[in-house]
Coordinates of C-alpha atoms in Angstrom, one line a residue:
Chain O
M252 CA 29.8 -3.2 -34.7
T253 CA 28.2 -2.8 -38.1
T254 CA 24.9 -0.9 -38.2
D255 CA 21.8 -2.8 -38.9
P256 CA 18.7 -0.6 -38.9
L257 CA 16.2 -3.4 -38.8
L258 CA 17.9 -5.2 -35.9
F259 CA 18.1 -1.8 -34.1
T260 CA 14.4 -1.2 -34.5
Y261 CA 13.5 -4.8 -33.5
T262 CA 15.7 -4.7 -30.4
L263 CA 14.4 -1.3 -29.4
R264 CA 10.9 -2.5 -29.6
L265 CA 11.6 -5.4 -27.2
G266 CA 13.6 -3.1 -24.9
D267 CA 11.0 -0.4 -24.9
D268 CA 8.2 -2.8 -24.0
A269 CA 10.2 -4.0 -21.0
L270 CA 11.3 -0.5 -19.9
I271 CA 7.9 1.1 -20.1
L272 CA 6.1 -1.7 -18.3
A273 CA 8.8 -1.6 -15.6
Q274 CA 8.2 2.1 -15.2
R275 CA 4.5 1.6 -14.7
L276 CA 4.9 -1.3 -12.3
S277 CA 7.4 0.7 -10.2
E278 CA 4.6 3.2 -9.6
W279 CA 3.1 0.6 -7.3
A280 CA 5.9 0.6 -4.8
S281 CA 4.5 1.3 -1.3
R282 CA 0.9 1.2 -2.7
A283 CA 0.1 -2.5 -3.1
P284 CA -2.8 -4.3 -1.3
E285 CA -0.4 -6.5 0.7
I286 CA 3.3 -6.3 1.5
E287 CA 3.8 -9.5 -0.4
E288 CA 2.4 -7.8 -3.5
D289 CA 4.6 -4.8 -3.0
I290 CA 7.5 -7.2 -3.2
A291 CA 6.0 -9.1 -6.2
L292 CA 5.3 -6.1 -8.3
T293 CA 8.6 -4.4 -7.7
N294 CA 10.3 -7.8 -8.4
I295 CA 8.6 -8.0 -11.8
A296 CA 9.5 -4.4 -12.5
L297 CA 13.1 -5.1 -11.6
D298 CA 13.2 -8.2 -13.9
L299 CA 11.8 -6.2 -16.8
L300 CA 14.1 -3.3 -16.1
G301 CA 17.0 -5.7 -16.3
Q302 CA 15.8 -7.0 -19.7
A303 CA 15.4 -3.5 -20.9
R304 CA 18.9 -2.5 -19.9
V305 CA 20.5 -5.4 -21.8
L306 CA 18.3 -4.8 -24.9
L307 CA 18.8 -1.0 -24.9
D308 CA 22.5 -1.4 -24.4
Y309 CA 22.6 -3.8 -27.3
A310 CA 20.4 -1.6 -29.5
G311 CA 22.9 1.2 -29.0
K312 CA 25.7 -1.0 -30.1
V313 CA 23.8 -2.2 -33.1
E314 CA 23.0 1.3 -34.1
G315 CA 26.7 2.2 -33.9
A316 CA 26.1 5.9 -33.1
G317 CA 27.5 5.8 -29.6
R318 CA 24.2 5.9 -27.7
D319 CA 24.1 3.9 -24.4
E320 CA 21.1 2.6 -22.5
D321 CA 20.6 5.9 -20.7
D322 CA 20.8 7.9 -23.9
L323 CA 18.1 5.7 -25.4
A324 CA 15.9 5.7 -22.3
Y325 CA 16.2 9.3 -21.3
L326 CA 16.9 11.3 -24.5
R327 CA 14.4 10.0 -26.9
T328 CA 11.1 11.7 -27.6
E329 CA 7.7 10.0 -27.6
P330 CA 7.7 9.2 -31.4
E331 CA 11.1 7.6 -31.0
F332 CA 9.7 5.0 -28.5
L333 CA 8.5 1.8 -30.1
N334 CA 6.7 0.0 -27.3
V335 CA 3.2 -1.4 -27.7
H336 CA 0.3 0.7 -26.3
L337 CA -0.6 -2.0 -23.7
V338 CA 2.5 -1.4 -21.6
E339 CA 2.1 2.3 -21.4
Q340 CA -1.4 2.3 -20.1
E341 CA -2.0 3.6 -16.6
N342 CA -2.0 1.2 -13.7
G343 CA -5.7 1.7 -12.7
D344 CA -6.7 -0.5 -9.8
F345 CA -5.0 -3.8 -9.0
A346 CA -7.2 -5.7 -11.4
H347 CA -6.1 -3.5 -14.3
T348 CA -2.5 -4.0 -13.4
I349 CA -3.1 -7.7 -13.3
A350 CA -5.0 -7.9 -16.6
R351 CA -2.2 -5.8 -18.4
Q352 CA 0.4 -8.1 -16.9
L353 CA -1.5 -11.3 -17.8
F354 CA -1.8 -10.2 -21.4
F355 CA 1.8 -9.0 -21.7
S356 CA 3.5 -11.8 -19.8
T357 CA 1.7 -14.5 -21.8
Y358 CA 2.8 -12.8 -25.0
Q359 CA 6.4 -12.2 -23.7
L360 CA 6.7 -15.8 -22.6
A361 CA 5.7 -17.1 -26.0
L362 CA 8.0 -14.6 -27.7
Y363 CA 11.0 -15.5 -25.5
E364 CA 10.4 -19.3 -26.0
E365 CA 10.8 -18.7 -29.7
L366 CA 13.6 -16.2 -29.4
I367 CA 15.8 -18.6 -27.5
S368 CA 16.8 -20.1 -30.8
S369 CA 17.6 -16.7 -32.4
K370 CA 20.8 -16.7 -34.4
D371 CA 21.6 -13.4 -32.6
D372 CA 23.5 -14.3 -29.4
V373 CA 22.4 -11.3 -27.4
L374 CA 18.7 -11.8 -28.2
A375 CA 19.0 -15.5 -27.6
G376 CA 20.6 -14.8 -24.3
V377 CA 18.0 -12.3 -23.2
A378 CA 15.3 -14.8 -24.1
A379 CA 17.0 -17.6 -22.3
K380 CA 17.1 -15.6 -19.0
G381 CA 13.8 -13.8 -19.7
V382 CA 11.8 -17.0 -20.3
K383 CA 12.2 -18.0 -16.7
E384 CA 11.2 -14.5 -15.5
A385 CA 8.3 -14.2 -17.9
A386 CA 7.0 -17.6 -16.7
Y387 CA 7.0 -16.3 -13.1
H388 CA 5.3 -13.1 -14.1
R389 CA 2.7 -14.9 -16.0
D390 CA 2.1 -17.3 -13.2
H391 CA 1.7 -14.4 -10.8
A392 CA -0.8 -12.7 -13.1
Q393 CA -2.7 -15.9 -13.7
Q394 CA -3.0 -16.7 -10.1
W395 CA -4.4 -13.3 -9.3
T396 CA -6.7 -13.4 -12.3
L397 CA -8.2 -16.5 -10.9
R398 CA -8.5 -15.1 -7.4
L399 CA -10.1 -11.8 -8.6
G400 CA -12.3 -13.4 -11.2
D401 CA -13.5 -16.2 -8.9
G402 CA -13.3 -14.3 -5.6
T403 CA -16.0 -11.9 -4.5
E404 CA -18.7 -10.2 -6.6
E405 CA -16.8 -7.0 -6.5
S406 CA -13.5 -8.5 -7.5
H407 CA -15.2 -10.4 -10.4
R408 CA -16.7 -7.1 -11.6
R409 CA -13.4 -5.3 -11.4
M410 CA -11.4 -8.1 -13.1
Q411 CA -13.9 -8.3 -15.9
A412 CA -13.8 -4.5 -16.3
A413 CA -10.0 -4.6 -16.5
V414 CA -10.0 -7.4 -19.1
D415 CA -12.5 -5.5 -21.2
R416 CA -10.5 -2.3 -20.8
F417 CA -7.2 -3.7 -22.1
W418 CA -8.6 -6.1 -24.7
P419 CA -8.4 -3.6 -27.6
F420 CA -4.6 -3.3 -26.9
T421 CA -3.9 -7.0 -27.4
P422 CA -4.0 -7.2 -31.2
E423 CA -1.0 -4.9 -31.5
L424 CA 1.1 -7.5 -29.7
F425 CA 0.8 -9.7 -32.8
E426 CA 1.2 -7.1 -35.5
S427 CA 3.8 -8.1 -38.0
D428 CA 5.5 -5.7 -40.4
E429 CA 8.5 -5.5 -42.7
V430 CA 10.8 -5.4 -39.7
T431 CA 9.6 -8.5 -38.0
R432 CA 9.2 -10.4 -41.2
A433 CA 12.7 -9.6 -42.4
L434 CA 14.3 -10.5 -39.1
A435 CA 12.2 -13.7 -38.8
A436 CA 13.4 -14.7 -42.3
R437 CA 17.0 -14.2 -41.2
G438 CA 16.4 -16.4 -38.1
I439 CA 17.1 -13.5 -35.8
G440 CA 13.7 -12.3 -34.8
V441 CA 10.2 -13.7 -34.3
D442 CA 7.2 -12.7 -36.4
P443 CA 4.7 -12.0 -33.6
S444 CA 1.8 -13.2 -35.6
V445 CA 2.9 -16.8 -35.1
L446 CA 2.5 -16.3 -31.3
R447 CA -1.1 -15.5 -31.5
P448 CA -2.7 -19.0 -31.4
R449 CA -0.6 -20.0 -28.3
W450 CA -1.5 -16.7 -26.6
E451 CA -5.2 -17.0 -27.3
Q452 CA -5.3 -20.6 -26.1
A453 CA -3.6 -19.7 -22.8
I454 CA -5.8 -16.6 -22.3
D455 CA -9.0 -18.4 -23.1
D456 CA -8.1 -21.1 -20.5
V457 CA -7.3 -18.6 -17.8
L458 CA -10.4 -16.5 -18.4
R459 CA -12.7 -19.6 -18.4
E460 CA -11.2 -20.9 -15.2
A461 CA -11.5 -17.4 -13.6
T462 CA -15.2 -17.4 -14.6
L463 CA -14.6 -14.3 -16.8
R464 CA -16.1 -13.6 -20.2
K465 CA -13.9 -13.1 -23.3
P466 CA -14.6 -9.6 -24.6
E467 CA -15.7 -8.8 -28.1
L468 CA -13.1 -6.8 -30.1
I469 CA -14.9 -3.6 -31.0
W470 CA -11.7 -1.6 -31.8
A471 CA -8.0 -2.2 -31.7
S472 CA -5.3 0.2 -30.8
Y473 CA -2.2 0.3 -33.1
G474 CA 0.7 2.6 -33.6
G475 CA 3.3 2.0 -30.8
R476 CA 5.6 0.0 -33.1
R477 CA 5.8 3.1 -35.4
G478 CA 6.1 5.6 -32.5
V479 CA 2.5 6.8 -32.5
H480 CA 1.4 6.5 -28.9
T481 CA -1.6 7.1 -26.6
E482 CA -2.1 10.3 -24.6
C483 CA -0.9 9.0 -21.3
F484 CA 2.6 8.2 -22.7
G485 CA 3.9 11.8 -22.7
Y486 CA 3.3 12.1 -19.0
L487 CA 5.2 8.9 -18.3
L488 CA 8.2 10.1 -20.2
A489 CA 8.1 13.6 -18.7
E490 CA 8.3 12.1 -15.2
M491 CA 10.9 9.5 -16.2
Q492 CA 13.2 11.8 -18.1
Y493 CA 13.0 15.2 -16.4
L494 CA 16.0 14.9 -14.0
H495 CA 18.3 13.3 -16.6
R496 CA 17.4 15.9 -19.2
L497 CA 17.9 18.7 -16.6
H498 CA 21.5 17.9 -16.1
P499 CA 22.8 17.1 -19.6
D500 CA 26.5 17.0 -18.6
A501 CA 26.0 14.9 -15.5
S502 CA 26.8 11.3 -14.7
W503 CA 25.0 9.6 -11.9
Chain C
M113 CA 3.8 -28.4 33.0
A114 CA 5.7 -25.9 35.1
A115 CA 5.4 -23.3 32.4
D116 CA 1.7 -22.9 33.1
D117 CA 1.9 -23.0 36.9
P118 CA 0.0 -20.0 38.1
T119 CA 1.2 -20.1 41.7
A120 CA 3.6 -17.6 43.2
A121 CA 6.2 -20.3 43.8
G122 CA 5.9 -21.4 40.1
L123 CA 6.2 -17.8 39.0
D124 CA 9.4 -17.2 41.0
E125 CA 10.9 -20.3 39.5
L126 CA 10.0 -19.2 36.0
T127 CA 11.3 -15.7 36.6
A128 CA 14.6 -17.1 37.9
R129 CA 15.0 -19.3 34.9
F130 CA 14.2 -16.4 32.6
E131 CA 16.8 -14.2 34.3
A132 CA 19.4 -17.0 34.3
T133 CA 18.9 -17.3 30.5
I134 CA 19.4 -13.6 30.0
A135 CA 22.4 -13.6 32.4
A136 CA 24.0 -16.4 30.4
N137 CA 23.5 -14.5 27.2
E138 CA 21.3 -17.2 25.8
R139 CA 18.2 -16.6 23.7
I140 CA 14.6 -16.5 24.8
E141 CA 12.5 -18.4 22.3
P142 CA 8.7 -18.0 21.5
R143 CA 7.7 -21.0 23.6
D144 CA 9.7 -20.0 26.6
W145 CA 8.0 -18.3 29.5
M146 CA 8.7 -14.5 29.6
P147 CA 7.6 -11.7 31.9
D148 CA 4.6 -9.8 30.4
G149 CA 6.6 -6.5 30.4
Y150 CA 9.3 -8.2 28.3
R151 CA 6.7 -9.5 25.9
Q152 CA 5.0 -6.1 25.6
T153 CA 8.2 -4.2 25.2
L154 CA 9.3 -6.5 22.4
I155 CA 6.0 -6.3 20.7
R156 CA 6.1 -2.5 20.7
Q157 CA 9.7 -2.3 19.6
I158 CA 9.6 -5.0 16.9
A159 CA 6.2 -3.7 15.6
Q160 CA 7.5 -0.1 15.4
H161 CA 10.6 -1.4 13.7
A162 CA 8.4 -3.2 11.1
H163 CA 6.2 -0.1 10.6
S164 CA 9.4 1.9 10.0
E165 CA 10.4 -0.4 7.2
I166 CA 6.9 -0.1 5.6
I167 CA 6.5 3.6 6.0
G168 CA 10.2 4.0 5.0
M169 CA 9.4 2.7 1.6
Q170 CA 7.5 5.9 0.7
P171 CA 10.2 8.6 0.7
E172 CA 12.4 6.4 -1.5
A173 CA 9.7 5.0 -3.7
N174 CA 9.0 8.7 -4.3
W175 CA 12.0 8.8 -6.6
I176 CA 11.9 5.4 -8.4
T177 CA 10.1 6.7 -11.4
R178 CA 12.4 9.7 -11.7
A179 CA 15.7 8.1 -11.0
P180 CA 18.3 9.7 -13.3
S181 CA 19.8 6.5 -14.8
L182 CA 18.6 3.0 -15.4
L183 CA 21.2 1.5 -13.1
R184 CA 20.2 3.9 -10.2
K185 CA 16.5 3.0 -10.9
A186 CA 17.3 -0.7 -10.7
I187 CA 19.2 -0.3 -7.4
L188 CA 16.5 1.8 -5.9
L189 CA 13.8 -0.6 -6.9
A190 CA 15.8 -3.5 -5.3
K191 CA 16.2 -1.4 -2.2
V192 CA 12.6 -0.6 -1.7
Q193 CA 11.8 -4.3 -2.3
D194 CA 14.3 -5.2 0.4
E195 CA 12.5 -2.9 2.8
A196 CA 9.2 -4.6 2.2
G197 CA 11.0 -7.8 2.9
H198 CA 12.4 -6.5 6.1
G199 CA 8.9 -5.4 7.1
L200 CA 7.8 -9.0 6.5
Y201 CA 10.6 -10.5 8.6
L202 CA 9.8 -8.2 11.5
Y203 CA 6.1 -8.7 11.4
A204 CA 6.7 -12.4 11.5
A205 CA 9.1 -11.9 14.4
A206 CA 6.4 -9.9 16.2
E207 CA 3.8 -12.6 15.5
T208 CA 5.9 -15.1 17.5
L209 CA 4.9 -13.0 20.5
G210 CA 1.2 -13.6 20.0
V211 CA 0.0 -10.6 17.9
S212 CA -1.2 -10.7 14.3
R213 CA 0.1 -8.5 11.5
A214 CA -3.5 -7.3 11.0
E215 CA -3.6 -6.1 14.6
L216 CA -0.3 -4.3 14.2
F217 CA -1.5 -2.6 11.0
E218 CA -4.5 -1.4 12.9
L219 CA -2.3 0.0 15.7
L220 CA -0.2 1.8 13.1
H221 CA -3.1 3.2 11.2
N222 CA -4.8 4.4 14.4
R223 CA -1.6 6.1 15.5
K224 CA -1.4 3.9 18.6
Q225 CA 2.1 2.7 17.4
K226 CA 4.8 4.8 16.0
Y227 CA 7.4 4.4 13.3
S228 CA 10.8 6.1 13.0
S229 CA 10.7 9.9 13.2
I230 CA 13.0 10.1 10.2
F231 CA 10.4 9.1 7.6
N232 CA 8.4 12.2 8.3
Y233 CA 10.9 14.2 6.3
P234 CA 10.4 14.7 2.6
T235 CA 12.7 13.6 -0.3
L236 CA 12.9 16.8 -2.3
T237 CA 15.7 16.0 -4.7
W238 CA 17.5 12.9 -6.1
A239 CA 20.3 13.6 -3.6
D240 CA 17.9 12.8 -0.8
V241 CA 17.9 9.2 -1.9
G242 CA 21.7 9.2 -1.4
A243 CA 21.4 11.0 2.0
I244 CA 18.9 8.5 3.2
G245 CA 21.1 5.6 2.2
W246 CA 24.2 7.1 3.8
L247 CA 22.9 8.7 6.9
V248 CA 19.5 7.1 7.6
D249 CA 20.6 3.6 6.8
G250 CA 23.9 4.3 8.5
A251 CA 22.1 5.3 11.7
A252 CA 19.8 2.3 11.4
I253 CA 22.8 -0.1 11.1
T254 CA 24.4 1.5 14.2
N255 CA 21.2 0.9 16.1
Q256 CA 20.5 -2.5 14.7
V257 CA 23.9 -4.3 14.8
P258 CA 23.7 -4.7 18.6
L259 CA 20.1 -6.1 18.1
C260 CA 21.7 -9.0 16.4
R261 CA 22.7 -10.1 19.9
C262 CA 19.3 -9.2 21.4
S263 CA 18.0 -11.7 24.0
Y264 CA 14.9 -12.5 22.0
G265 CA 15.9 -15.2 19.4
P266 CA 13.4 -14.4 16.5
Y267 CA 14.2 -10.7 16.7
A268 CA 18.0 -11.3 16.8
R269 CA 17.9 -13.6 13.8
A270 CA 15.8 -11.2 11.8
M271 CA 18.3 -8.5 12.5
I272 CA 21.2 -10.6 11.3
R273 CA 19.6 -10.9 7.9
I274 CA 18.4 -7.3 7.8
C275 CA 21.8 -5.8 8.8
K276 CA 23.6 -7.4 5.9
E277 CA 21.2 -5.8 3.4
E278 CA 21.3 -2.5 5.3
S279 CA 25.1 -2.3 5.1
F280 CA 24.8 -2.7 1.4
H281 CA 22.2 0.0 1.2
Q282 CA 24.4 2.4 3.1
R283 CA 27.3 1.8 0.7
Q284 CA 24.9 2.5 -2.2
G285 CA 23.8 5.8 -0.6
F286 CA 27.4 6.8 -0.1
D287 CA 28.1 6.0 -3.7
I288 CA 25.2 8.1 -4.9
L289 CA 26.4 11.1 -2.9
Y290 CA 30.0 10.5 -4.0
R291 CA 29.1 10.7 -7.6
L292 CA 27.0 13.8 -7.0
S293 CA 29.6 15.5 -4.9
H294 CA 32.3 14.9 -7.5
G295 CA 30.0 15.7 -10.4
T296 CA 28.8 19.0 -11.8
P297 CA 28.5 22.1 -9.5
A298 CA 24.7 21.7 -9.6
Q299 CA 25.1 18.0 -8.5
H300 CA 27.5 18.9 -5.7
E301 CA 25.1 21.6 -4.4
M302 CA 22.2 19.1 -4.5
A303 CA 24.3 16.6 -2.4
Q304 CA 25.3 19.2 0.1
D305 CA 21.8 20.5 0.5
A306 CA 20.5 17.0 1.1
V307 CA 23.1 16.3 3.8
N308 CA 22.2 19.6 5.4
R309 CA 18.6 18.6 5.7
W310 CA 19.1 15.0 6.8
W311 CA 21.9 15.3 9.3
W312 CA 20.1 16.4 12.4
P313 CA 17.0 14.2 11.8
S314 CA 19.4 11.3 11.4
L315 CA 20.9 12.0 14.9
M316 CA 17.4 12.1 16.3
M317 CA 16.8 8.5 15.1
F318 CA 18.7 7.3 18.2
G319 CA 15.9 8.6 20.4
P320 CA 15.9 11.0 23.3
P321 CA 19.0 11.7 25.4
D322 CA 19.7 9.0 28.1
D323 CA 18.3 11.2 30.9
Q324 CA 15.0 11.4 29.1
S325 CA 14.7 7.8 28.0
P326 CA 12.6 6.0 30.6
H327 CA 12.7 2.5 29.0
T328 CA 16.4 2.2 28.5
A329 CA 17.4 0.8 31.9
Q330 CA 14.8 -2.0 31.8
S331 CA 15.5 -2.8 28.1
M332 CA 19.2 -3.1 28.9
A333 CA 18.6 -5.3 31.9
W334 CA 16.5 -7.6 29.7
G335 CA 19.2 -7.8 27.1
I336 CA 17.0 -6.1 24.4
K337 CA 19.2 -3.1 24.3
R338 CA 23.0 -3.3 24.5
F339 CA 23.9 0.4 24.4
T340 CA 22.2 3.6 25.4
N341 CA 20.8 6.1 22.9
D342 CA 23.6 8.5 23.5
E343 CA 26.3 5.8 23.2
L344 CA 24.9 4.8 19.8
R345 CA 24.5 8.4 18.6
Q346 CA 28.2 8.9 19.5
K347 CA 29.3 5.8 17.6
F348 CA 27.3 7.0 14.6
V349 CA 28.9 10.5 14.6
D350 CA 32.4 8.9 15.0
M351 CA 31.7 6.7 12.0
I352 CA 30.1 9.4 9.7
V353 CA 32.5 12.3 10.2
P354 CA 35.5 10.6 8.4
Q355 CA 33.1 9.4 5.6
A356 CA 31.9 13.0 5.1
A357 CA 35.5 14.0 4.5
V358 CA 35.9 11.3 1.8
L359 CA 32.6 12.5 0.2
G360 CA 33.9 16.1 0.2
L361 CA 30.7 17.2 1.9
T362 CA 30.4 19.1 5.2
L363 CA 28.1 18.4 8.1
P364 CA 25.9 21.3 9.2
D365 CA 27.2 21.6 12.7
P366 CA 29.7 24.4 13.6
Q367 CA 30.5 22.7 16.9
L368 CA 31.5 19.4 15.4
R369 CA 35.2 18.7 16.2
W370 CA 37.5 15.9 17.3
N371 CA 38.0 15.7 21.1
P372 CA 41.3 14.0 21.8
E373 CA 40.6 13.7 25.5
R374 CA 37.4 11.8 24.9
G375 CA 38.6 10.0 21.8
H376 CA 35.3 11.0 20.2
Y377 CA 33.8 13.8 18.1
D378 CA 32.0 16.5 20.0
F379 CA 28.9 17.8 18.4
G380 CA 26.4 20.5 18.9
P381 CA 23.0 20.4 20.7
I382 CA 20.1 18.6 19.1
D383 CA 16.8 20.5 18.8
W384 CA 14.8 18.1 20.9
S385 CA 11.7 20.3 20.6
E386 CA 11.7 19.4 16.9
F387 CA 12.1 15.7 17.7
Y388 CA 9.2 15.7 20.1
R389 CA 7.0 17.6 17.7
V390 CA 7.8 15.1 14.9
I391 CA 7.1 12.0 17.0
S392 CA 3.8 13.5 18.1
G393 CA 2.6 13.9 14.6
G394 CA 3.9 17.4 13.8
G395 CA 6.6 16.7 11.2
P396 CA 6.4 17.8 7.6
C397 CA 5.1 14.5 6.3
N398 CA 3.5 12.7 9.2
E399 CA 0.0 13.3 7.9
Q400 CA 0.9 12.4 4.3
R401 CA 2.8 9.2 5.2
L402 CA 0.0 7.8 7.3
R403 CA -2.7 8.8 4.8
H404 CA -0.7 7.2 1.9
R405 CA -0.4 4.0 4.0
I406 CA -4.0 3.9 5.0
E407 CA -5.2 4.6 1.4
A408 CA -3.1 1.8 0.0
Y409 CA -4.3 -0.6 2.6
T410 CA -8.0 0.5 2.3
A411 CA -7.8 0.5 -1.5
G412 CA -6.5 -3.1 -1.4
A413 CA -9.2 -4.4 0.9
W414 CA -11.2 -5.8 -2.0
V415 CA -8.2 -7.7 -3.2
R416 CA -7.5 -9.3 0.1
E417 CA -11.2 -10.2 0.4
A418 CA -11.1 -11.8 -3.1
A419 CA -8.0 -13.9 -2.1
A420 CA -9.8 -15.0 1.1
A421 CA -13.0 -15.8 -0.8
Y422 CA -11.1 -17.8 -3.5
A423 CA -9.2 -19.7 -0.9
A424 CA -12.4 -20.6 1.0
K425 CA -14.1 -21.8 -2.3
H426 CA -11.1 -23.8 -3.4
G427 CA -10.1 -25.1 0.0
Q428 CA -6.7 -23.4 0.3
R429 CA -5.0 -21.5 3.0
T430 CA -6.3 -18.0 3.4
A431 CA -4.0 -15.3 2.0
A432 CA -4.5 -12.9 4.9

């Protein structure tokens, strides 16, 4: 396979988003408010992990340096990960996890809907399968946003706090740069800025129905796409990578 | 209807019909009359089985975030998810006997009902995930396959679905250990250490020896149990010893050897004092497992209340 640095970066970004959110969601296993939610959250984690594996495997091939999905997941350092800040944020309470998921799945669904027509067969394939998964994830997050927002006083307060907390991490989802613009021009990738109106419309509708207030944007967190992360990310990687790094010659 | 006839004559007839159903190897269904002792025994057994699935998620979930490859992480996530699903089937089966899931949770949380002793042991290395799959799920299958023919229909049907998935889990556990055992020296050592720690607790999963198991005779007469604890334990040992040879791992029992006269493996004595200590709350993780479970449930109360409040407002079925 010929090397294509832009496609490598683009694929890695999508794969890292899925991988890191899967890692966060899997922290919920055995801790959910209901057994049904234990199943739902691990199910979403598993879908995302499946997407991540295909994307990282492909990124490795595009790069042409012989790295496989595990090399990319386990042997990169923090600045080499290109996921958005939103997905690396800690789980918090159930409302925080739901708010993060609502924002991300709504974005990912819009992205995959566009990416289905990518000229790159692998990305189009990931999107075709992922669009069904993202639709389910979004529906799950949306249903819970309604229940928490329009449930009890306490749940309303917690859901609003969660929406407020993660709002500053949403503009990064739509950040475009030379990578996304170049790949969009080649008909391979999606310039995320085009997804923003659809995302805002969907989120506005959900927040309104859930009796929640749309937050003001006081600051916005950027940098993940360039490998500049938030403080919590190093801990996530330390936990995820330690065993693999401890046994460099091993296969599992 | 005769089923509600409170007179002694009616009761005799109902008992006779119940016993005839059991004798014919037919299934008792939720709407059938059943002796109160049968109902209570099943509630206890199915609930404790369900609790074991739910508590049993913890030792394995402990390693999801640290799984050493993405494939292993995906397999482990799917497995823990299956366990939650098994818990749901089993709580649903218990509910057909007239108890609610919420009541059963309360009994678990108040230590009035138990879960399998095995989940009170810690998962200290990645190899423990393999040992749990191979030994613990292997013991569970040995125990559970006969339950697919249990006299109570909902339990038997739940077990058929569960056993299929458990067999798959056991193979996965074996596969993890095989890779470790045939990997680097450090990996091999990790695998052997895990098997050393999980072997005896796995044998204890079959319960006390037959002469100390007061419920066995009645459960066998009712068609709930098909084999005694010691019979099942022997089946398990006979199944596992050849598998250990394939793995290239040893079992930590100097007395373990083939007995051609019995046609079975002989094995050394089990430390029953440890078993009784663990089931009475004195194992290494009893306190931690229950606290983890109660904290998750308590921390989620506001979520369940929100779902109920939303359902009430919007005229839908309540979530709880």
